[in-house]
Coordinates of C-alpha atoms in Angstrom, one line a residue:
X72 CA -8.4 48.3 26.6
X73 CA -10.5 46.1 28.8
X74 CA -8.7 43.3 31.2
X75 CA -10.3 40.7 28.9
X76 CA -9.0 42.6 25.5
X77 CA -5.8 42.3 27.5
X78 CA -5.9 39.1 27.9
X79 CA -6.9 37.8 24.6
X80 CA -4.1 40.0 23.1
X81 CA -1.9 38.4 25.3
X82 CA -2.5 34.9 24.4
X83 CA -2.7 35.6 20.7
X84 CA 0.8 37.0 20.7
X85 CA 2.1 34.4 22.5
X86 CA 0.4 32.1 19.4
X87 CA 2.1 34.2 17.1
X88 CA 5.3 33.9 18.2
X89 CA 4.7 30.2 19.0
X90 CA 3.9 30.0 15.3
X91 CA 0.2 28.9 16.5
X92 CA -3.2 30.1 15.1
X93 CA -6.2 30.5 18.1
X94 CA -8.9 28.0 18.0
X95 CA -6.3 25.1 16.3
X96 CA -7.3 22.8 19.0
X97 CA -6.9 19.0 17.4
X98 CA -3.1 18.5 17.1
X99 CA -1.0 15.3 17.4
X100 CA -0.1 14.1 21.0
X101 CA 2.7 14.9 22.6
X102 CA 4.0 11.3 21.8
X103 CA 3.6 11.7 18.3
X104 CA 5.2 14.9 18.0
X105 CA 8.2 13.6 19.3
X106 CA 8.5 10.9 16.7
X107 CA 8.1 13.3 13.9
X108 CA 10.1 16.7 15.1
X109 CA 14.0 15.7 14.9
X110 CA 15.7 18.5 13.5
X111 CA 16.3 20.3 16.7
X112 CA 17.2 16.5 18.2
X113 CA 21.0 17.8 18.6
X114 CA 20.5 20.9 21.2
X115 CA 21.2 20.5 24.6
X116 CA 18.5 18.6 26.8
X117 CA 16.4 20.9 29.2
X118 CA 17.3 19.8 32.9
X119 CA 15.1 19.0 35.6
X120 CA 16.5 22.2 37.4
X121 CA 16.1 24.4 34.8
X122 CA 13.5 27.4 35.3
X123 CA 12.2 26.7 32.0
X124 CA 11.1 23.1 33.3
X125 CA 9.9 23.9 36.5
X126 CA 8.1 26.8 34.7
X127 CA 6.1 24.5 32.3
X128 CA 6.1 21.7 35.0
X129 CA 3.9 23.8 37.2
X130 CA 1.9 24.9 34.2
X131 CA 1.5 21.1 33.7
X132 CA 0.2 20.7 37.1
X133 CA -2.0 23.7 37.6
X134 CA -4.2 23.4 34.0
X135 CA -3.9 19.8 33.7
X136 CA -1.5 19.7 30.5
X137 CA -0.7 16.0 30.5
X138 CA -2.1 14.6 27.2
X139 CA 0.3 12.9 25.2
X140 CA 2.3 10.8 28.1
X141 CA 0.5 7.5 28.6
X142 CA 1.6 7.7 32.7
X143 CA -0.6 10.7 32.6
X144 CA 2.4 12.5 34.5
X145 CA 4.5 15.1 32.9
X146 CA 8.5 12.8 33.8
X147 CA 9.6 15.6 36.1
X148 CA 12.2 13.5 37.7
X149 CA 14.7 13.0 34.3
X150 CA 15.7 15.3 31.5
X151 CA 14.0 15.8 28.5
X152 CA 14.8 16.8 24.9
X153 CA 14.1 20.6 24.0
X154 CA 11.6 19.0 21.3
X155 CA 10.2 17.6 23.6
X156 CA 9.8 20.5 25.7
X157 CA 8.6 22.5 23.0
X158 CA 5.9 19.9 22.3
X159 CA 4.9 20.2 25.7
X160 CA 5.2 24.1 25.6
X161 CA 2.8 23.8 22.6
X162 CA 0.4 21.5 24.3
X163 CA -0.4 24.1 27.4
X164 CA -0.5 27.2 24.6
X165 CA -3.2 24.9 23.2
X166 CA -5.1 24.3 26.8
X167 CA -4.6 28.0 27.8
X168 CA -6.6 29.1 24.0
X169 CA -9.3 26.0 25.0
X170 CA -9.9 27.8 28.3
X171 CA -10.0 31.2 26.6
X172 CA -12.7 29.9 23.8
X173 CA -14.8 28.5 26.3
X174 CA -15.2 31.8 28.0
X175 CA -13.2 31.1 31.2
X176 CA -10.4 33.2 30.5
X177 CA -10.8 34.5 34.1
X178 CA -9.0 31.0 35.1
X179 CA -5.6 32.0 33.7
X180 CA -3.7 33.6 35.9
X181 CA -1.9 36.9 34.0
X182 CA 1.3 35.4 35.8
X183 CA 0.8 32.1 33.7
X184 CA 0.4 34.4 30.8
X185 CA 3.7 36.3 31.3
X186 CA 6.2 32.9 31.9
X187 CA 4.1 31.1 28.4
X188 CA 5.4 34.5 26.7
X189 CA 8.7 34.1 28.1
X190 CA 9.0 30.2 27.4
X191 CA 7.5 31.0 23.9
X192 CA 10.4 33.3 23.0
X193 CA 13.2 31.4 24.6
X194 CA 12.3 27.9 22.6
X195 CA 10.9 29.8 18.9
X196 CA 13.4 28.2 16.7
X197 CA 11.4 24.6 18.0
X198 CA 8.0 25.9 18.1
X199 CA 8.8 27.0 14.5
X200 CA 10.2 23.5 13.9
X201 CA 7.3 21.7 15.1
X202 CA 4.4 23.9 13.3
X203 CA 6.2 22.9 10.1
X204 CA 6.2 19.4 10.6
X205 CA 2.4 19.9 12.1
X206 CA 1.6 21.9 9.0
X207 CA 3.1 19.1 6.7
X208 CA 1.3 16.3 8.3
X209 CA -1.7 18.4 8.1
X210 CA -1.6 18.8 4.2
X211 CA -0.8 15.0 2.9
X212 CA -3.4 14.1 5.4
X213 CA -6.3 16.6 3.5
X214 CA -4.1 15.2 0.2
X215 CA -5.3 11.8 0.8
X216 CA -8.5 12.6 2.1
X217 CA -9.1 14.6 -1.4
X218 CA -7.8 12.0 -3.5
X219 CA -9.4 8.5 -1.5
X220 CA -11.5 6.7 -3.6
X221 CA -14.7 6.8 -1.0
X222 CA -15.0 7.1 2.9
X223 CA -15.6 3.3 2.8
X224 CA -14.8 1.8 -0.1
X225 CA -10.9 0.5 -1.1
X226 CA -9.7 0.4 -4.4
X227 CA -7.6 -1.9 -5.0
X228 CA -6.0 -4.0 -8.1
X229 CA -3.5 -6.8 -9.9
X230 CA -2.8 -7.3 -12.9
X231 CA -0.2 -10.6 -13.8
X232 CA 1.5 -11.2 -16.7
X233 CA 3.5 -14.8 -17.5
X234 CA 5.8 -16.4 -20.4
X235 CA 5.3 -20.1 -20.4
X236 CA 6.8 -22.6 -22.2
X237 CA 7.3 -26.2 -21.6
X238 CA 8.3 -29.3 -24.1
X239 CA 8.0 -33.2 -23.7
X240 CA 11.0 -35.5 -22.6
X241 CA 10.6 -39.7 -24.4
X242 CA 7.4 -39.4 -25.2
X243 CA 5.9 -38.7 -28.7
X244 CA 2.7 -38.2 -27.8
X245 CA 0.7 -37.4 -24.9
X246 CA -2.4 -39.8 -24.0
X247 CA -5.7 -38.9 -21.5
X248 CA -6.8 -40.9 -18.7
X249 CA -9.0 -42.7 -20.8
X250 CA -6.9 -43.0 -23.4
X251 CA -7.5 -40.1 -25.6
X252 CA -4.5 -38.6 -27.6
X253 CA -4.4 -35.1 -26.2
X254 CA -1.3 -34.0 -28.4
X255 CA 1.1 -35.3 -30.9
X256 CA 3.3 -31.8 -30.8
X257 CA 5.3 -29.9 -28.6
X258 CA 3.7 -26.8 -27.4
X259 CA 4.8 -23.0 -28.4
X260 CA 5.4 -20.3 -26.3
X261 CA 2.2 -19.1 -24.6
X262 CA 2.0 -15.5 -23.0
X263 CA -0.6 -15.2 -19.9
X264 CA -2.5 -12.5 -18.5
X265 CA -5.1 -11.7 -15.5
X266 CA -6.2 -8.8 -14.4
X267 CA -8.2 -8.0 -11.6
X268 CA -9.9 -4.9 -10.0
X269 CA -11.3 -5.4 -6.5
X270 CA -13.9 -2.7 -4.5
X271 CA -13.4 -3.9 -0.5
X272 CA -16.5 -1.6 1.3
X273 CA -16.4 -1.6 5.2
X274 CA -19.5 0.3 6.9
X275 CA -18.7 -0.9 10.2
X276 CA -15.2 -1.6 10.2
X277 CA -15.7 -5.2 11.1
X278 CA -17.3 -6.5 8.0
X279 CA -16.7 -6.4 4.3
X280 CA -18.3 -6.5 0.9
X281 CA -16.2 -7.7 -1.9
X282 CA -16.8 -6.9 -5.5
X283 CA -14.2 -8.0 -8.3
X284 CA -14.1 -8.1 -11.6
X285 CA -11.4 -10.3 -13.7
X286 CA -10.4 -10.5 -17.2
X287 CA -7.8 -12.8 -18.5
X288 CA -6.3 -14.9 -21.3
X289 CA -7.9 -18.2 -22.6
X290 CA -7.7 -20.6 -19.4
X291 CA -6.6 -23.8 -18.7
X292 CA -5.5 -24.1 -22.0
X293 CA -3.2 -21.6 -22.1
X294 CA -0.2 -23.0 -20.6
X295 CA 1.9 -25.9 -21.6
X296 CA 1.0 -28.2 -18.4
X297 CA -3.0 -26.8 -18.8
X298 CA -2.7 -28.2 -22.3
X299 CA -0.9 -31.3 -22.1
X300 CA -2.0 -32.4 -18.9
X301 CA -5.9 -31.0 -18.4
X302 CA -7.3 -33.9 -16.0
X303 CA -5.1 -34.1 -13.0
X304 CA -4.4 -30.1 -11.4
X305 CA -1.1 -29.6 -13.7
X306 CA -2.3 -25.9 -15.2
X307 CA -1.0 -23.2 -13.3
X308 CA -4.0 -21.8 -10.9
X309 CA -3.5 -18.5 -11.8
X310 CA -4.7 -18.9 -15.2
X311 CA -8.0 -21.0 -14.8
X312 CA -10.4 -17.7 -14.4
X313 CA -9.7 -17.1 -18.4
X314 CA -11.8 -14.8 -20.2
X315 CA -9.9 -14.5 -23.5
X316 CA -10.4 -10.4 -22.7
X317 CA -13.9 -10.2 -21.6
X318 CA -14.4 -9.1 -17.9
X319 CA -16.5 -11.6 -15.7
X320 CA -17.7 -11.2 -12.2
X321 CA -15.4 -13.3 -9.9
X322 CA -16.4 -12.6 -6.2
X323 CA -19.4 -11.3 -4.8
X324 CA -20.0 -11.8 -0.8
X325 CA -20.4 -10.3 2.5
X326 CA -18.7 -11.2 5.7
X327 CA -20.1 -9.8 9.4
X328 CA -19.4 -10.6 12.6
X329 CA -23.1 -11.1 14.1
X330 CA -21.0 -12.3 17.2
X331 CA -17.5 -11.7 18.9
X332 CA -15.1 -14.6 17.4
X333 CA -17.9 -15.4 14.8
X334 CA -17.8 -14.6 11.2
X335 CA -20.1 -15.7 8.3
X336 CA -20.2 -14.3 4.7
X337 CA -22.6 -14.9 2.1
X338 CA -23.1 -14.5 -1.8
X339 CA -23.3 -15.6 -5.0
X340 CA -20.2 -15.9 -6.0
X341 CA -17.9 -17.4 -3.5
X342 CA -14.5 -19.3 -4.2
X343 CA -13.8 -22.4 -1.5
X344 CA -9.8 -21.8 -1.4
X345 CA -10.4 -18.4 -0.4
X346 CA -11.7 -19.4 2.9
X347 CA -10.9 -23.2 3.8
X348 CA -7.8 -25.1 3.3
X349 CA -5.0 -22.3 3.7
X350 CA -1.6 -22.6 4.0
X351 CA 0.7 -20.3 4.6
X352 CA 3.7 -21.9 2.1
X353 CA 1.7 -23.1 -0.6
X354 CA -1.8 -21.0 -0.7
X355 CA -1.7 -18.4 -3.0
X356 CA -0.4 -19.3 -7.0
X357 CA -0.1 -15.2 -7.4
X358 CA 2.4 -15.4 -4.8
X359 CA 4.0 -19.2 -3.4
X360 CA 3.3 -22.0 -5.8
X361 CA 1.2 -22.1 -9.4
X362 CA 0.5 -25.6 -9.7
X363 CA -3.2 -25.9 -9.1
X364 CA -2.3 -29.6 -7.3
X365 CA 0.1 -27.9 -5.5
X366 CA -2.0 -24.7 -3.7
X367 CA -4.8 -26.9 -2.0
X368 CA -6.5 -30.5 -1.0
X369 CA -7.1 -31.2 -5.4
X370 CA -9.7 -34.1 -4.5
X371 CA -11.8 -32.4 -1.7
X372 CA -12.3 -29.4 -3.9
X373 CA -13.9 -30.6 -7.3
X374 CA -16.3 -27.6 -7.2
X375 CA -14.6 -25.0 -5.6
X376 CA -16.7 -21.7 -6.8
X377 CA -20.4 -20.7 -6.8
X378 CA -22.7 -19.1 -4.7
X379 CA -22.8 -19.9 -1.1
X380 CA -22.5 -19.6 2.8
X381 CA -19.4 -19.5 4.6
X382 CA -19.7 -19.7 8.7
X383 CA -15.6 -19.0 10.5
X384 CA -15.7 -19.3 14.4
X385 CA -13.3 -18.8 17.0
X386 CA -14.8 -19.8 20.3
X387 CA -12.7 -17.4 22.7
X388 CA -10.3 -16.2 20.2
X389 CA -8.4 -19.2 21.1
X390 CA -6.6 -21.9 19.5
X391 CA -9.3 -24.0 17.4
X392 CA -11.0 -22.6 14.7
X393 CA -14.0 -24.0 13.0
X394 CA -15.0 -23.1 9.5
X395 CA -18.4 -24.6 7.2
X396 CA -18.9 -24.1 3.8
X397 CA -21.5 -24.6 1.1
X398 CA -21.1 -23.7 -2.8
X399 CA -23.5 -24.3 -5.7
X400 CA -24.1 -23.5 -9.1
X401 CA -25.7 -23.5 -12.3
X402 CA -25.2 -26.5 -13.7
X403 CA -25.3 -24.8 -17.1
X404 CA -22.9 -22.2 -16.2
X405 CA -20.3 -23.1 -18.9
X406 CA -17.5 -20.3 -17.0
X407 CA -14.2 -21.4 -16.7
X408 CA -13.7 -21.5 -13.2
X409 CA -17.2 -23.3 -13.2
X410 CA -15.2 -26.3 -15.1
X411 CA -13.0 -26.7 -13.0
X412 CA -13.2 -29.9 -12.0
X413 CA -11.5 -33.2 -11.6
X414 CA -11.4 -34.0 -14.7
X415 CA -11.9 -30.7 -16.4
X416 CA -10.8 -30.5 -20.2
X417 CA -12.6 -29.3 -23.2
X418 CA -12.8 -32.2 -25.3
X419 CA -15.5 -34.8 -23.5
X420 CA -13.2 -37.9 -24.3
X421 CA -10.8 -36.6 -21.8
X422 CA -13.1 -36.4 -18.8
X423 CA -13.3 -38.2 -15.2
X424 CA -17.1 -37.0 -14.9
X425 CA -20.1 -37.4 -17.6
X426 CA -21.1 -34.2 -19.0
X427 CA -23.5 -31.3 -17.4
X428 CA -26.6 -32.8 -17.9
X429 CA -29.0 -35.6 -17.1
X430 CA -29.5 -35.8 -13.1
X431 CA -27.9 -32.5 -13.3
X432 CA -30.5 -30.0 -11.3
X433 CA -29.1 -26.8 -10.9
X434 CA -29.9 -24.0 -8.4
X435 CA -28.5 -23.1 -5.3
X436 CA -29.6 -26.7 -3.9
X437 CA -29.5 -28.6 -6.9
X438 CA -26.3 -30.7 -8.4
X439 CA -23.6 -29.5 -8.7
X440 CA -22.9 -29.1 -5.1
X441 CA -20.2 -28.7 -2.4
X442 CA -19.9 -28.6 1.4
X443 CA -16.8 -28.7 3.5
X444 CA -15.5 -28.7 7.5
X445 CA -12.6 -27.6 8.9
X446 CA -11.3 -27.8 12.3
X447 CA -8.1 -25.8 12.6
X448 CA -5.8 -26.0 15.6
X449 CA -3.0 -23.7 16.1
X450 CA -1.7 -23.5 19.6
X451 CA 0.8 -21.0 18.3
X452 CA 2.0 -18.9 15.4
X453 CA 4.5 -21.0 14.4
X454 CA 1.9 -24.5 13.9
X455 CA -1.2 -25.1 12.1
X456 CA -2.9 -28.4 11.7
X457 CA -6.4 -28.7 9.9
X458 CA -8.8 -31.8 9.7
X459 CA -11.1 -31.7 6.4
X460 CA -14.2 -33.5 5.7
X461 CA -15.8 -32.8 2.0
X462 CA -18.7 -33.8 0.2
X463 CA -21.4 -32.8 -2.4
X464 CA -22.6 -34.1 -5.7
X465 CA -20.8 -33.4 -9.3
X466 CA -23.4 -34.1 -12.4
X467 CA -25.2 -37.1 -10.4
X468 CA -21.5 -38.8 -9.0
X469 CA -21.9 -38.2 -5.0
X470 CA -18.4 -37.7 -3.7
X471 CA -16.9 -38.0 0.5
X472 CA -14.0 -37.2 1.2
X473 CA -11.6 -36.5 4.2
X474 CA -7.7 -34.5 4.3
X475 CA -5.3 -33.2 6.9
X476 CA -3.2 -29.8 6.0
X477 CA -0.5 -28.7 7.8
X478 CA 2.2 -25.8 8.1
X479 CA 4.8 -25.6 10.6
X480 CA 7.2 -22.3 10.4
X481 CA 10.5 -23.8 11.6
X482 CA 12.0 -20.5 11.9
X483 CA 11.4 -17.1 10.9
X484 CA 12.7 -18.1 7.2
X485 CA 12.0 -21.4 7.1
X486 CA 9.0 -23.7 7.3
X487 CA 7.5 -27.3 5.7
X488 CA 4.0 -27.9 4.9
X489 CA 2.3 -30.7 3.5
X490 CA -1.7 -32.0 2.5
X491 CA -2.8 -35.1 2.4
X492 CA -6.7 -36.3 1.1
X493 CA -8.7 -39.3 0.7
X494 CA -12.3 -38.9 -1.7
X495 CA -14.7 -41.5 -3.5
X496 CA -16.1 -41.0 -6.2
X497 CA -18.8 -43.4 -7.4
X498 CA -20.5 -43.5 -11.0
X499 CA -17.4 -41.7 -13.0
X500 CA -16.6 -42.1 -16.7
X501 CA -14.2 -44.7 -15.2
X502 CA -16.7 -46.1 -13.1
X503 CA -16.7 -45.8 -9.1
X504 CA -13.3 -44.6 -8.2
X505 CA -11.4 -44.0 -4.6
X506 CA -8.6 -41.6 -5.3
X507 CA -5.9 -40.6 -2.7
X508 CA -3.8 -37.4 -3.1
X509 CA -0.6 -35.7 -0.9
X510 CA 1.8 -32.9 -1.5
X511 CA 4.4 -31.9 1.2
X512 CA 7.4 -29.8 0.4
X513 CA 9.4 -26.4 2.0
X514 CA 8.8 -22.8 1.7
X515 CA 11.5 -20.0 2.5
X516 CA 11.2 -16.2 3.7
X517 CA 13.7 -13.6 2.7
X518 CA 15.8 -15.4 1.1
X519 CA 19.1 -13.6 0.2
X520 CA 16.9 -10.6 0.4
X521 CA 14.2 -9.0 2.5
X522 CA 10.7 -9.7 1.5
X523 CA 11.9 -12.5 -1.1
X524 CA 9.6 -16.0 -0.8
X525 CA 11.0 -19.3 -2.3
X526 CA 9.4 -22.4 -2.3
X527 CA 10.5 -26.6 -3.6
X528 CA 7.2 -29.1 -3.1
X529 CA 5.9 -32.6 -4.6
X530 CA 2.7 -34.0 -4.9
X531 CA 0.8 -36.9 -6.5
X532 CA -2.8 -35.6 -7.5
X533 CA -4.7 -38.3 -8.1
X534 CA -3.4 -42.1 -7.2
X535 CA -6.1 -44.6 -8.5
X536 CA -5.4 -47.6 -10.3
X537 CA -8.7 -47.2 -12.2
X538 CA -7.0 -44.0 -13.8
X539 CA -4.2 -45.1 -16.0
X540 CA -1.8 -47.3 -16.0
X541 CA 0.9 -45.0 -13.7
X542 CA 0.8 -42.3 -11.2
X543 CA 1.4 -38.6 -12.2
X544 CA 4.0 -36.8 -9.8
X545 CA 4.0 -33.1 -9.9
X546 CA 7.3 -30.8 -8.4
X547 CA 7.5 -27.4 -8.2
X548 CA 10.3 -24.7 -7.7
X549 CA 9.8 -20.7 -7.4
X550 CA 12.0 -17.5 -6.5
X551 CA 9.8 -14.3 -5.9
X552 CA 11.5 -11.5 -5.6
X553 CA 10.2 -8.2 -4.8
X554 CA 11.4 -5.6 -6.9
X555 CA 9.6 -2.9 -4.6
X556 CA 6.2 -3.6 -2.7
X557 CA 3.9 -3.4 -5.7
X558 CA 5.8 -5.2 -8.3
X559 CA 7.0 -9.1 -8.0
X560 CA 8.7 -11.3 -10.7
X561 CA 9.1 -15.0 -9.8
X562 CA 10.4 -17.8 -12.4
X563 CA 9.3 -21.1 -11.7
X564 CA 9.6 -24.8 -13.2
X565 CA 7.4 -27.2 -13.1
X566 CA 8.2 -31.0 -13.4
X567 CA 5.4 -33.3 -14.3
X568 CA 6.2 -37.5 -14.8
X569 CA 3.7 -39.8 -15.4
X570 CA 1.2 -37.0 -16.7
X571 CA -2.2 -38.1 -16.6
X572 CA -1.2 -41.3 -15.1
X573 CA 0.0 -42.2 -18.3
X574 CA 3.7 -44.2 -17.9
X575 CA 3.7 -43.6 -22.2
X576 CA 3.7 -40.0 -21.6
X577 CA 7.5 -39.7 -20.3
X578 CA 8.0 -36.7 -18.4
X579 CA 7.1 -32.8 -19.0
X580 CA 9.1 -29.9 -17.9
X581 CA 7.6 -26.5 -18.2
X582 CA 8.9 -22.5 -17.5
X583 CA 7.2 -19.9 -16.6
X584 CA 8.4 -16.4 -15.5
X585 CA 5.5 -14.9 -13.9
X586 CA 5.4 -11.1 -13.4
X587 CA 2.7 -9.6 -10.1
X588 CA 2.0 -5.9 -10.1
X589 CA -0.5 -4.8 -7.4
X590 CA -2.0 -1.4 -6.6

């Protein structure tokens, strides 16, 4: 047998009894492997006096076996763990088959050779111990690599579900803004459902296309506060994308960074609360609060979906933000979530704005229209404050408008919030109108358990003496507990007085146990 048979012989027996394969040369880092291999955790620590240390420790030093300690330095001067050691001992039989497969076997000494063999058959039982756990990582990682939807694209979905009910308190019927009879009865039962299905594609890492398609129940009108109470942001804002079954397109766009600390995203079907006037207690109606009033500015968003340009920079990564957006529509499109408006309702009688037509154009420039600024400042985690200027054009009734949203986390589990917003509206069903809104209240994190989120607010929607004779106040009150990381149940009640700015309309209380299962 030839010196270099010899030698290759050698080194593959010492990979057999180090339970290795030759040529296996992409393993975990020594840091890694020393989170994962516990079982061997209990044996005596190998000493800095130890032959077995000073054998690997010049092994270390001579063939430059230091990957895996971010000092670059092998800790010679304190004890270490023997699975530590052996994921040492199995970093330099990796290095010493590197040198051999790149045809430098000639710079292993045969004395190196020998005291690896040695080291190999004193520490076995944790070499063994560590090529399990290797070979376990190994297979869920191909597992998941088999089973992944696409190299860059993310499935991902949710599906809710909701019981609401909700009855009338001395009132025996309940009258629009205009003074329409909306209803003379109490409202049944309703059940709710949306479900959603999102594809989030990344071909850079840094940017994202967004597809998703929703289906859902009827809308608006599915829900005792949507029903009574359709003008003023009652409904519960989950529920407004209704499709009574029939799967629409919801979000098209794509977001780049064309910049460091600048981010704009584009498409033709874009949703304003998705992008401006966050808050991280009342936001999300899937997850905090349901009350459409309740989850943003209701007066500075009129037309909050269509296609559009949205442009997010953070000079310096610093403190102030500055976002700009612009949505526009059809003014034909006759979608749900393209109704929603101040005002919204099915019957005309019961609308704040004339009807989609006359001066309506259309198009991405044409009426209806929306633009909005944001200038965020957040000096800290903890504190948000955000000044808002919005304006556009709804059916031929040019609105301004200005608001201020805040959120300051008291605590780790504790934190208030509140909106305030000022709009006109000139040339309105009611003529020109100047409506002021605010909603303030108090969100909670793990409450009584991990994970849990609980929230109490108030908020007037619309105060304008032209609308009504009163002013509707809405309150809110949610538990959301997690029942594991994919499944949520929250019951909620909603308090409405005044509704529709109507004093003759008493006061309506409505349930809803709402049920969140994401995947």
């Amino acid at each position: 047998m030839t010196p270099i048979s010899k030698l290759f012989s050698s080194v593959f027996c010492l990979l057999f009894l180090a339970g290795q394969t030759p040529k296996v040369l992409d393993q975990p880092t020594t840091d890694a492997l020393i989170g994962q291999v516990t079982s061997v955790s209990q044996l005596e620590d190998v000493q800095p006096n130890d032959w077995a240390f000073q054998a690997l420790q010049s092994l270390v030093d001579r063939y430059g076996i230091i990957e895996g300690y971010p000092d670059n330095t092998f800790r010679g001067n304190r004890a270490i763990a023997r699975y530590e050691f052996a994921a040492g001992l199995n970093a330099a039989l990796n290095r010493i088959n590197e040198i051999i497969a790149t045809g430098t076997e000639n710079l292993v000494a045969r004395e190196d050779l020998l005291t690896l063999q040695r080291l190999s058959e004193e520490f076995a039982a944790e070499l063994s111990a560590l090529r399990s756990r290797i070979d376990a990582l190994e297979a869920r990682a191909t597992e998941l690599e088999t089973n992944q939807f696409s190299n860059i694209t993310k499935l991902t979905g949710q599906v809710i579900f909701a019981v609401n009910t909700g009855r009338r308190i001395a009132s025996q019927r309940i009258i629009a803004p205009r003074g329409a009879v909306i209803s003379e009865d109490d409202p049944n039962p309703t059940f709710i459902y949306r479900a959603s299905l999102d594809l989030n594609t990344s071909f850079s890492g840094t940017d994202l296309l967004k597809v998703r398609l929703v289906t859902g129940s009827d809308g608006i009108t599915d829900n005792a506060a949507g029903f009574l109470e359709p003008n003023l942001g009652s409904t519960l804002d989950f529920s407004i994308p209704g499709r009574d079954g029939r799967f629409s397109l919801a979000r098209l766009y794509y977001s780049f960074t064309p910049i460091k600390d600048l981010k704009i995203t584009v498409g033709p079907a874009l949703v304003a609360p998705d992008f401006v006037d966050k808050n991280r207690y009342a936001n999300t109606s899937f997850l905090d609060f349901s009350t459409l009033a309740l989850v943003n500015n209701f007066i500075l968003l009129p037309r909050p979906g269509g296609a559009g340009i949205v442009i997010d920079w953070n000079p310096g990564g610093g403190a102030v933000k500055l976002r700009g957006l612009y949505v526009s529509g059809d003014a034909a499109d006759r979608l749900p979530e393209n109704e929603r408006l101040i005002g919204g309702g099915a019957p005309e009688n019961i609308r704040l704005f004339p009807t989609a037509g006359g001066d309506a154009k259309g198009g991405f420039f044409g009426d209806p229209y929306q633009g909005f600024l944001e200038l965020e400042y957040a000096p800290n985690k903890n504190f948000a404050l955000r000044l808002q200027y919005s304006g556009g054009e709804i059916f031929g009734s040019h609105f301004n408008g200005f608001g201020i949203n805040f959120d300051w986390a008291l605590n780790q589990k504790l934190g208030i919030f509140g909106r305030y917003g000022y709009a006109s509206y000139p040339d309105t069903s009611l003529g020109d109108i100047s409506p002021n809104y605010w909603s303030a209240g108090v969100g909670f994190r793990d409450l009584f358990v991990p994970k849990a989120l609980a929230g109490i607010a108030v908020g007037q929607p619309l105060i304008e003496n032209a609308v009504g004779n009163g002013t509707q106040t809405n309150f809110e009150a949610f538990y959301n507990f997690p029942f594991s990381d994919r499944l949520r149940v929250t019951p909620l009640i909603q308090v409405i007085t005044n509704p529709a700015n109507q004093e003759a309309n008493g006061t309506i209380i409505t349930g809803t146990l709402r049920t969140v299962f994401s995947f």
